[in-house]
């Protein structure tokens, strides 16, 4: 859809201070400057208000600190801002944290998504069910479970088989979004995307963790035998896909989004070591020597892979970045933005790191 043929939207992006949604906020503000853009974010450990500060001078942008479980707040925001589009990305998102404390995942991912869906339903109903309203629920490929090496990639009809408290809570929220379309006719859309990487990624996830540990001369903890496979997608490509789904997607439909970049964890870590050795001016320790095999994550899914044929054929989306170009951009971003990630290595983060890694480091593979 071209910009000249579209009416301005009034979009609520939840979780906008987090990784993917902050990239979506920048994508949206740049591409659709005439749209009203509201971010709702609770600023948990994963939310960073500073990420969005450059937008504060933009009169079409508003940041609201608040919880998606707070129904009165959501109801008043929807009405006050006359929202017609919700892009719902707020979530507890890290598998290792879901193993340590699953309760927050059930609360935010299931109860929070229900609260948003139900408040939007009431509001959309009261507004006369306008045709152009949309509720995009952003989810993950992890709801489909784990693949064997010879299995075909996940498609939109693959049965759900979540294995971690994180993926189980996301599966629950997907089912609610689906039910709101089938039961009430509410214009929900669901996307299930593979692993993202890129700017503003919180240090606990594999790619930023490895980049930062290399810079600090800290060991690079590879879980298990390092043979687990993930299908990596550059976050900017994900944002373009979400844009396409909001504008061209059919309500009630699910779209799988993936990078067609299946890589074993150990190979990815080697690639990151090589890029760092090439791009970083001086490193305390040769990166490859920091690789350490550690005790595996409980219930660790072996392989994820996405079949993205539907979004390609129906909406014309495909990734622009290869893994090589995307990783290069990402490594350079972490080198250039120390001031963004350094403050995130807080006492709380060190505490988390201890909890997850201290016991794992006893086993080398
Ligand atoms: P993130 O953890 O970086 O950010 C989540 C954001 O949500 C944070 O800003 C946090 O403050 C906010 N938040 C958490 N609980 C909240 C609550 N109760 N109320 C309001 N805000 C709250 O997450 P991410 O990696 O950017 O993931 C965004 C979405 O995309 C999630 O729904 C996730 O399941 C999905 N997803 C992520 C990936 C990935 O590789 N990161 C891949 C596919 C799908
Ligand atoms: P992660 O970034 O946590 O994403 P997800 O678990 O949602 O796929 O992890 C990506 C892969 O990297 C996953 O197979 C687990 C592995 N991993 C490590 O080997 N070491 C680490 O320190 C982390 C954080 C992840």
CSV table of C-alpha atoms and ligand atoms in Angstrom, one decimal:
chain,number,residue,atom,x,y,z
A,1,UNK,CA,0.0,0.0,0.0
A,2,UNK,CA,1.5,3.4,-1.0
A,3,UNK,CA,1.4,6.2,1.5
A,4,UNK,CA,-0.7,8.4,-0.8
A,5,UNK,CA,-3.5,5.9,-0.9
A,6,UNK,CA,-3.7,5.3,2.8
A,7,UNK,CA,-5.6,7.2,5.6
A,8,UNK,CA,-3.6,8.0,8.7
A,9,UNK,CA,-3.8,5.4,11.5
A,10,UNK,CA,-3.9,5.9,15.2
A,11,UNK,CA,-1.7,3.0,16.5
A,12,UNK,CA,-1.1,1.7,20.0
A,13,UNK,CA,2.2,-0.3,20.1
A,14,UNK,CA,2.5,-2.3,23.4
A,15,UNK,CA,6.0,-3.2,24.6
A,16,UNK,CA,7.5,-0.3,22.6
A,17,UNK,CA,10.4,0.2,24.9
A,18,UNK,CA,11.6,-3.4,24.3
A,19,UNK,CA,13.6,-4.9,21.4
A,20,UNK,CA,11.3,-5.6,18.5
A,21,UNK,CA,8.6,-3.0,19.3
A,22,UNK,CA,11.1,-0.2,19.6
A,23,UNK,CA,12.4,-1.0,16.1
A,24,UNK,CA,8.8,-1.1,15.0
A,25,UNK,CA,8.1,2.3,16.5
A,26,UNK,CA,11.1,3.8,14.6
A,27,UNK,CA,10.0,2.1,11.4
A,28,UNK,CA,6.4,3.4,11.8
A,29,UNK,CA,7.4,7.0,12.8
A,30,UNK,CA,9.7,7.2,9.8
A,31,UNK,CA,7.4,5.6,7.2
A,32,UNK,CA,4.1,7.1,8.4
A,33,UNK,CA,4.9,10.5,10.0
A,34,UNK,CA,1.2,11.5,9.8
A,35,UNK,CA,0.1,8.6,12.1
A,36,UNK,CA,-0.6,9.1,15.8
A,37,UNK,CA,1.7,6.6,17.6
A,38,UNK,CA,1.2,5.7,21.2
A,39,UNK,CA,3.5,3.4,23.1
A,40,UNK,CA,2.3,1.5,26.2
A,41,UNK,CA,5.1,-0.2,28.2
A,42,UNK,CA,5.5,-1.2,31.8
A,43,UNK,CA,9.3,-0.6,31.7
A,44,UNK,CA,10.1,-4.0,33.2
A,45,UNK,CA,13.9,-5.0,33.3
A,46,UNK,CA,13.6,-5.4,29.5
A,47,UNK,CA,12.1,-2.0,28.7
A,48,UNK,CA,14.4,0.9,28.2
A,49,UNK,CA,12.8,4.4,28.1
A,50,UNK,CA,16.0,5.9,26.7
A,51,UNK,CA,15.6,3.9,23.5
A,52,UNK,CA,12.6,6.1,22.5
A,53,UNK,CA,13.8,9.4,23.8
A,54,UNK,CA,14.8,10.8,20.4
A,55,UNK,CA,11.0,10.6,19.5
A,56,UNK,CA,9.9,12.7,22.5
A,57,UNK,CA,10.0,15.9,20.4
A,58,UNK,CA,7.6,14.4,17.9
A,59,UNK,CA,4.1,15.7,18.6
A,60,UNK,CA,2.5,12.6,17.0
A,61,UNK,CA,4.3,10.4,19.5
A,62,UNK,CA,3.3,9.6,23.1
A,63,UNK,CA,4.9,7.3,25.7
A,64,UNK,CA,2.7,5.9,28.5
A,65,UNK,CA,4.2,3.9,31.2
A,66,UNK,CA,1.7,1.2,32.2
A,67,UNK,CA,0.8,-2.4,32.4
A,68,UNK,CA,-1.2,-4.3,29.8
A,69,UNK,CA,-3.1,-6.0,32.7
A,70,UNK,CA,-4.4,-2.6,33.8
A,71,UNK,CA,-7.8,-2.6,32.1
A,72,UNK,CA,-9.0,0.9,33.2
A,73,UNK,CA,-5.8,2.4,31.8
A,74,UNK,CA,-6.2,0.5,28.5
A,75,UNK,CA,-9.9,1.5,28.1
A,76,UNK,CA,-9.1,5.1,28.7
A,77,UNK,CA,-6.2,5.1,26.3
A,78,UNK,CA,-8.2,3.5,23.5
A,79,UNK,CA,-11.0,6.1,23.9
A,80,UNK,CA,-8.8,9.2,24.6
A,81,UNK,CA,-6.5,8.5,21.6
A,82,UNK,CA,-9.2,7.1,19.3
A,83,UNK,CA,-7.0,4.1,18.5
A,84,UNK,CA,-7.9,2.1,15.4
A,85,UNK,CA,-4.8,-0.2,15.3
A,86,UNK,CA,-3.1,-2.2,18.0
A,87,UNK,CA,0.3,-3.8,17.5
A,88,UNK,CA,0.7,-6.0,20.6
A,89,UNK,CA,4.3,-6.9,21.4
A,90,UNK,CA,4.5,-6.5,25.2
A,91,UNK,CA,5.5,-9.8,26.7
A,92,UNK,CA,7.9,-11.6,29.0
A,93,UNK,CA,10.1,-12.9,26.3
A,94,UNK,CA,13.1,-14.9,27.6
A,95,UNK,CA,13.0,-18.7,27.9
A,96,UNK,CA,15.7,-18.9,30.6
A,97,UNK,CA,13.7,-16.4,32.8
A,98,UNK,CA,10.5,-18.4,32.2
A,99,UNK,CA,12.3,-21.4,33.6
A,100,UNK,CA,13.3,-19.5,36.8
A,101,UNK,CA,9.9,-17.8,37.3
A,102,UNK,CA,7.0,-18.8,35.0
A,103,UNK,CA,4.4,-16.8,36.9
A,104,UNK,CA,5.2,-13.5,35.3
A,105,UNK,CA,4.9,-15.1,31.9
A,106,UNK,CA,1.4,-16.4,32.6
A,107,UNK,CA,0.4,-13.0,34.0
A,108,UNK,CA,1.7,-10.7,31.2
A,109,UNK,CA,1.5,-13.0,28.2
A,110,UNK,CA,-1.9,-14.6,28.9
A,111,UNK,CA,-3.7,-12.4,31.3
A,112,UNK,CA,-2.3,-9.2,29.8
A,113,UNK,CA,-3.1,-10.3,26.2
A,114,UNK,CA,-6.7,-11.2,27.4
A,115,UNK,CA,-7.1,-7.8,29.0
A,116,UNK,CA,-6.0,-6.0,25.8
A,117,UNK,CA,-8.2,-8.2,23.6
A,118,UNK,CA,-11.2,-7.8,25.7
A,119,UNK,CA,-10.9,-4.0,26.2
A,120,UNK,CA,-10.4,-3.6,22.4
A,121,UNK,CA,-13.4,-5.8,21.7
A,122,UNK,CA,-15.6,-3.6,23.9
A,123,UNK,CA,-14.2,-0.4,22.4
A,124,UNK,CA,-14.5,-1.7,18.8
A,125,UNK,CA,-18.0,-2.8,19.4
A,126,UNK,CA,-19.0,0.5,20.9
A,127,UNK,CA,-17.5,2.3,17.9
A,128,UNK,CA,-19.7,0.3,15.5
A,129,UNK,CA,-17.2,-2.3,14.5
A,130,UNK,CA,-15.4,-0.1,11.9
A,131,UNK,CA,-13.9,-2.1,9.0
A,132,UNK,CA,-10.5,-0.6,9.2
A,133,UNK,CA,-9.8,-1.5,12.9
A,134,UNK,CA,-7.0,-4.0,13.4
A,135,UNK,CA,-5.5,-5.9,16.3
A,136,UNK,CA,-2.1,-7.5,15.5
A,137,UNK,CA,-0.9,-10.1,18.0
A,138,UNK,CA,2.8,-10.7,17.6
A,139,UNK,CA,3.9,-14.2,18.5
A,140,UNK,CA,6.8,-16.7,18.1
A,141,UNK,CA,7.6,-19.8,16.2
A,142,UNK,CA,8.4,-21.5,19.6
A,143,UNK,CA,4.6,-22.3,20.0
A,144,UNK,CA,5.1,-25.1,17.4
A,145,UNK,CA,7.7,-26.9,19.5
A,146,UNK,CA,10.9,-28.6,18.4
A,147,UNK,CA,11.8,-30.0,15.0
A,148,UNK,CA,14.0,-33.0,14.1
A,149,UNK,CA,16.7,-32.4,11.5
A,150,UNK,CA,14.6,-34.0,8.7
A,151,UNK,CA,11.3,-32.4,9.6
A,152,UNK,CA,9.7,-29.8,7.3
A,153,UNK,CA,9.7,-26.2,8.5
A,154,UNK,CA,6.8,-24.9,10.6
A,155,UNK,CA,3.9,-23.7,8.5
A,156,UNK,CA,0.7,-21.9,9.7
A,157,UNK,CA,-1.1,-25.3,10.0
A,158,UNK,CA,1.6,-27.0,12.1
A,159,UNK,CA,-0.1,-28.1,15.4
A,160,UNK,CA,0.9,-26.2,18.5
A,161,UNK,CA,3.3,-28.1,20.9
A,162,UNK,CA,5.0,-25.5,23.2
A,163,UNK,CA,7.7,-26.9,25.4
A,164,UNK,CA,8.8,-24.0,27.7
A,165,UNK,CA,6.7,-21.8,30.1
A,166,UNK,CA,7.5,-18.9,27.7
A,167,UNK,CA,6.2,-20.7,24.6
A,168,UNK,CA,3.2,-22.2,26.5
A,169,UNK,CA,2.2,-18.7,27.6
A,170,UNK,CA,2.6,-17.3,24.1
A,171,UNK,CA,0.5,-20.3,22.7
A,172,UNK,CA,-2.2,-19.4,25.2
A,173,UNK,CA,-2.3,-15.8,24.1
A,174,UNK,CA,-2.4,-16.9,20.4
A,175,UNK,CA,-5.4,-19.1,21.1
A,176,UNK,CA,-7.2,-16.1,22.7
A,177,UNK,CA,-6.4,-13.8,19.8
A,178,UNK,CA,-7.7,-16.5,17.4
A,179,UNK,CA,-10.9,-17.0,19.5
A,180,UNK,CA,-11.7,-13.3,19.5
A,181,UNK,CA,-11.9,-13.4,15.7
A,182,UNK,CA,-13.9,-16.6,15.5
A,183,UNK,CA,-16.3,-15.8,18.4
A,184,UNK,CA,-16.7,-12.0,18.1
A,185,UNK,CA,-15.5,-11.3,14.6
A,186,UNK,CA,-12.9,-8.9,16.0
A,187,UNK,CA,-10.3,-8.2,13.3
A,188,UNK,CA,-7.3,-9.9,15.0
A,189,UNK,CA,-4.2,-11.1,13.0
A,190,UNK,CA,-1.5,-13.3,14.4
A,191,UNK,CA,2.1,-13.5,13.3
A,192,UNK,CA,4.6,-16.2,14.4
A,193,UNK,CA,8.1,-15.2,13.8
A,194,UNK,CA,11.5,-16.9,14.2
A,195,UNK,CA,14.4,-15.6,16.3
A,196,UNK,CA,15.2,-11.9,15.7
A,197,UNK,CA,18.4,-10.0,16.1
A,198,UNK,CA,19.5,-6.4,15.6
A,199,UNK,CA,19.7,-3.0,17.5
A,200,UNK,CA,18.2,-2.6,20.9
A,201,UNK,CA,18.3,-6.3,21.8
A,202,UNK,CA,18.6,-6.8,25.6
A,203,UNK,CA,22.0,-8.3,26.6
A,204,UNK,CA,20.5,-11.6,28.0
A,205,UNK,CA,19.7,-13.0,24.5
A,206,UNK,CA,22.3,-15.1,22.5
A,207,UNK,CA,23.6,-12.6,20.0
A,208,UNK,CA,24.0,-9.5,22.2
A,209,UNK,CA,25.2,-11.6,25.0
A,210,UNK,CA,28.0,-13.0,22.9
A,211,UNK,CA,28.9,-9.6,21.4
A,212,UNK,CA,29.1,-8.0,24.9
A,213,UNK,CA,31.0,-10.9,26.5
A,214,UNK,CA,33.5,-10.8,23.7
A,215,UNK,CA,34.1,-7.1,24.3
A,216,UNK,CA,34.4,-7.8,28.1
A,217,UNK,CA,36.7,-10.8,27.6
A,218,UNK,CA,34.1,-12.9,29.4
A,219,UNK,CA,33.4,-16.6,28.5
A,220,UNK,CA,30.9,-17.4,25.8
A,221,UNK,CA,28.5,-19.9,27.2
A,222,UNK,CA,27.2,-22.3,24.6
A,223,UNK,CA,24.4,-24.5,25.9
A,224,UNK,CA,24.7,-28.3,25.5
A,225,UNK,CA,26.5,-29.5,22.3
A,226,UNK,CA,25.8,-26.2,20.4
A,227,UNK,CA,24.0,-28.1,17.7
A,228,UNK,CA,20.6,-26.5,18.3
A,229,UNK,CA,19.3,-24.7,15.2
A,230,UNK,CA,17.5,-21.4,15.1
A,231,UNK,CA,16.2,-19.5,12.0
A,232,UNK,CA,17.5,-15.9,12.4
A,233,UNK,CA,15.7,-12.8,11.0
A,234,UNK,CA,17.0,-9.3,11.1
A,235,UNK,CA,14.6,-7.2,13.2
A,236,UNK,CA,14.1,-4.5,10.4
A,237,UNK,CA,12.8,-7.3,8.2
A,238,UNK,CA,10.4,-8.4,10.9
A,239,UNK,CA,9.1,-4.8,11.2
A,240,UNK,CA,8.4,-4.6,7.5
A,241,UNK,CA,6.5,-7.9,7.7
A,242,UNK,CA,4.4,-6.6,10.6
A,243,UNK,CA,3.6,-3.5,8.6
A,244,UNK,CA,2.5,-5.6,5.6
A,245,UNK,CA,0.3,-7.8,7.8
A,246,UNK,CA,-1.4,-4.7,9.4
A,247,UNK,CA,-2.0,-3.1,6.0
A,248,UNK,CA,-2.7,-6.0,3.7
A,249,UNK,CA,-3.3,-9.0,6.0
A,250,UNK,CA,-6.7,-10.7,6.2
A,251,UNK,CA,-8.3,-10.6,9.7
A,252,UNK,CA,-8.5,-14.0,11.3
A,253,UNK,CA,-5.4,-15.2,9.5
A,254,UNK,CA,-2.0,-16.3,10.9
A,255,UNK,CA,1.3,-15.4,9.0
A,256,UNK,CA,4.6,-17.2,9.7
A,257,UNK,CA,7.6,-14.9,9.4
A,258,UNK,CA,11.2,-16.3,9.1
A,259,UNK,CA,14.6,-15.4,7.7
A,260,UNK,CA,15.3,-18.7,5.9
A,261,UNK,CA,18.6,-18.6,7.8
A,262,UNK,CA,18.9,-21.9,9.7
A,263,UNK,CA,22.1,-22.0,11.7
A,264,UNK,CA,23.5,-24.1,14.5
A,265,UNK,CA,24.3,-22.1,17.6
A,266,UNK,CA,28.0,-23.0,17.6
A,267,UNK,CA,28.4,-21.9,14.0
A,268,UNK,CA,26.6,-18.6,14.8
A,269,UNK,CA,29.0,-18.0,17.7
A,270,UNK,CA,32.0,-18.7,15.5
A,271,UNK,CA,30.6,-16.2,13.0
A,272,UNK,CA,30.2,-13.6,15.7
A,273,UNK,CA,33.7,-14.2,17.0
A,274,UNK,CA,35.1,-13.7,13.4
A,275,UNK,CA,33.1,-10.5,12.9
A,276,UNK,CA,34.2,-9.1,16.3
A,277,UNK,CA,37.8,-9.9,15.6
A,278,UNK,CA,37.4,-8.0,12.3
A,279,UNK,CA,35.4,-5.0,13.4
A,280,UNK,CA,36.5,-4.3,17.0
A,281,UNK,CA,39.6,-2.1,17.3
A,282,UNK,CA,41.1,-4.1,20.2
A,283,UNK,CA,39.8,-7.0,22.2
A,284,UNK,CA,41.1,-8.2,25.6
A,285,UNK,CA,41.1,-11.9,24.5
A,286,UNK,CA,40.9,-13.7,21.1
A,287,UNK,CA,37.2,-14.3,20.9
A,288,UNK,CA,37.3,-18.0,19.8
A,289,UNK,CA,39.3,-18.9,22.9
A,290,UNK,CA,36.3,-17.7,25.1
A,291,UNK,CA,33.9,-20.3,23.8
A,292,UNK,CA,32.8,-22.6,26.6
A,293,UNK,CA,30.3,-25.4,26.4
A,294,UNK,CA,28.0,-25.4,29.4
A,295,UNK,CA,25.2,-27.5,30.9
A,296,UNK,CA,22.1,-27.4,28.6
A,297,UNK,CA,19.0,-25.4,29.2
A,298,UNK,CA,16.2,-27.7,30.6
A,299,UNK,CA,13.8,-28.7,27.8
A,300,UNK,CA,15.9,-27.0,25.2
A,301,UNK,CA,14.2,-27.1,21.8
A,302,UNK,CA,16.5,-28.7,19.2
A,303,UNK,CA,15.5,-26.9,16.0
A,304,UNK,CA,13.2,-24.2,14.8
A,305,UNK,CA,12.6,-23.4,11.1
A,306,UNK,CA,9.9,-21.3,9.5
A,307,UNK,CA,8.2,-21.8,6.1
A,308,UNK,CA,7.4,-18.2,5.1
A,309,UNK,CA,5.7,-19.0,1.8
A,310,UNK,CA,2.3,-17.7,2.8
A,311,UNK,CA,3.4,-14.1,3.6
A,312,UNK,CA,5.6,-14.1,0.6
A,313,UNK,CA,3.0,-15.2,-1.9
A,314,UNK,CA,0.0,-13.4,-0.3
A,315,UNK,CA,1.6,-10.1,0.9
A,316,UNK,CA,4.8,-9.9,-1.2
A,317,UNK,CA,7.1,-9.8,1.9
A,318,UNK,CA,10.6,-11.3,2.0
A,319,UNK,CA,13.6,-10.5,4.0
A,320,UNK,CA,16.1,-7.9,2.7
A,321,UNK,CA,19.0,-8.9,4.9
A,322,UNK,CA,21.1,-12.1,4.7
A,323,UNK,CA,22.5,-13.4,7.9
A,324,UNK,CA,25.9,-12.1,6.9
A,325,UNK,CA,24.7,-8.5,6.2
A,326,UNK,CA,22.4,-8.5,9.2
A,327,UNK,CA,25.0,-9.8,11.7
A,328,UNK,CA,27.6,-7.3,10.4
A,329,UNK,CA,25.2,-4.4,11.0
A,330,UNK,CA,24.3,-5.7,14.4
A,331,UNK,CA,27.9,-6.2,15.6
A,332,UNK,CA,28.7,-2.7,14.4
A,333,UNK,CA,25.7,-1.4,16.2
A,334,UNK,CA,26.9,-2.9,19.5
A,335,UNK,CA,30.3,-1.5,19.0
A,336,UNK,CA,28.9,2.0,18.3
A,337,UNK,CA,26.4,2.0,21.1
A,338,UNK,CA,28.2,1.0,24.3
A,339,UNK,CA,26.3,3.9,26.0
A,340,UNK,CA,23.0,2.0,25.3
A,341,UNK,CA,23.9,-1.4,26.6
A,342,UNK,CA,26.5,-0.7,29.3
A,343,UNK,CA,23.9,0.6,31.8
A,344,UNK,CA,21.9,-2.5,31.3
A,345,UNK,CA,24.6,-4.7,32.9
A,346,UNK,CA,23.1,-3.6,36.3
A,347,UNK,CA,23.2,-5.4,39.6
A,348,UNK,CA,19.9,-7.0,38.7
A,349,UNK,CA,21.4,-8.3,35.5
A,350,UNK,CA,24.5,-9.6,37.3
A,351,UNK,CA,22.2,-11.4,39.7
A,352,UNK,CA,20.3,-13.0,36.9
A,353,UNK,CA,23.5,-13.9,35.1
A,354,UNK,CA,24.7,-15.7,38.3
A,355,UNK,CA,21.4,-17.6,38.6
A,356,UNK,CA,21.4,-18.8,35.1
A,357,UNK,CA,25.2,-19.3,34.4
A,358,UNK,CA,26.9,-20.1,37.7
A,359,UNK,CA,25.5,-23.6,37.9
A,360,UNK,CA,26.0,-24.2,34.1
A,361,UNK,CA,29.6,-23.3,34.0
A,362,UNK,CA,30.5,-26.4,36.1
A,363,UNK,CA,30.1,-28.7,33.0
A,364,UNK,CA,32.3,-28.2,30.0
A,365,UNK,CA,31.6,-30.2,26.9
B,1,LIG,P1,11.5,-7.7,25.0
B,1,LIG,O1,11.6,-8.5,26.2
B,1,LIG,O2,12.7,-7.1,24.4
B,1,LIG,O3,10.5,-6.5,25.2
B,1,LIG,C1,9.3,-6.7,25.9
B,1,LIG,C2,8.7,-5.3,26.3
B,1,LIG,O4,7.4,-5.5,26.9
B,1,LIG,C3,9.6,-4.5,27.3
B,1,LIG,O5,9.8,-3.2,26.9
B,1,LIG,C4,8.8,-4.7,28.6
B,1,LIG,O6,9.0,-3.5,29.4
B,1,LIG,C5,7.4,-4.7,28.1
B,1,LIG,N1,6.5,-5.4,29.0
B,1,LIG,C6,6.7,-6.6,29.6
B,1,LIG,N2,5.6,-6.9,30.4
B,1,LIG,C7,4.7,-5.9,30.3
B,1,LIG,C8,3.4,-5.6,30.8
B,1,LIG,N3,2.9,-6.4,31.7
B,1,LIG,N4,2.8,-4.5,30.4
B,1,LIG,C9,3.4,-3.6,29.5
B,1,LIG,N5,4.6,-3.8,29.0
B,1,LIG,C10,5.3,-4.9,29.4
B,1,LIG,O7,10.8,-8.6,23.9
B,1,LIG,P2,11.0,-8.8,22.3
B,1,LIG,O8,12.1,-9.7,22.1
B,1,LIG,O9,11.1,-7.4,21.7
B,1,LIG,O10,9.7,-9.4,21.9
B,1,LIG,C11,8.5,-8.7,21.5
B,1,LIG,C12,7.4,-9.6,21.1
B,1,LIG,O11,7.8,-10.4,20.0
B,1,LIG,C13,7.0,-10.6,22.2
B,1,LIG,O12,5.7,-10.8,22.2
B,1,LIG,C14,7.8,-11.9,21.8
B,1,LIG,O13,7.1,-13.0,22.2
B,1,LIG,C15,7.7,-11.8,20.3
B,1,LIG,N6,8.8,-12.4,19.5
B,1,LIG,C16,10.1,-12.2,19.9
B,1,LIG,C17,11.1,-12.8,19.1
B,1,LIG,C18,12.6,-12.6,19.4
B,1,LIG,O14,13.4,-13.2,18.8
B,1,LIG,N7,12.9,-11.7,20.3
B,1,LIG,C19,10.8,-13.7,18.0
B,1,LIG,C20,9.4,-13.9,17.7
B,1,LIG,C21,8.5,-13.2,18.4
B,2,LIG,P1,17.8,-17.2,22.9
B,2,LIG,O1,18.5,-15.9,22.3
B,2,LIG,O2,17.6,-17.2,24.4
B,2,LIG,O3,16.5,-17.4,22.1
B,2,LIG,P2,15.5,-18.6,22.2
B,2,LIG,O4,15.7,-19.5,23.3
B,2,LIG,O5,14.2,-17.9,22.3
B,2,LIG,O6,15.6,-19.3,20.8
B,2,LIG,O7,18.7,-18.4,22.5
B,2,LIG,C1,19.0,-18.7,21.2
B,2,LIG,C2,19.7,-20.1,21.2
B,2,LIG,O8,21.0,-19.9,21.8
B,2,LIG,C3,19.0,-21.2,22.0
B,2,LIG,O9,19.2,-22.4,21.3
B,2,LIG,C4,19.7,-21.2,23.3
B,2,LIG,C5,21.1,-20.8,22.9
B,2,LIG,N1,21.9,-20.0,24.0
B,2,LIG,C6,23.2,-20.4,24.3
B,2,LIG,O10,23.7,-21.4,23.8
B,2,LIG,N2,23.8,-19.7,25.3
B,2,LIG,C7,23.3,-18.6,25.9
B,2,LIG,O11,23.9,-18.0,26.7
B,2,LIG,C8,22.0,-18.1,25.4
B,2,LIG,C9,21.4,-16.9,26.0
B,2,LIG,C10,21.3,-18.9,24.5
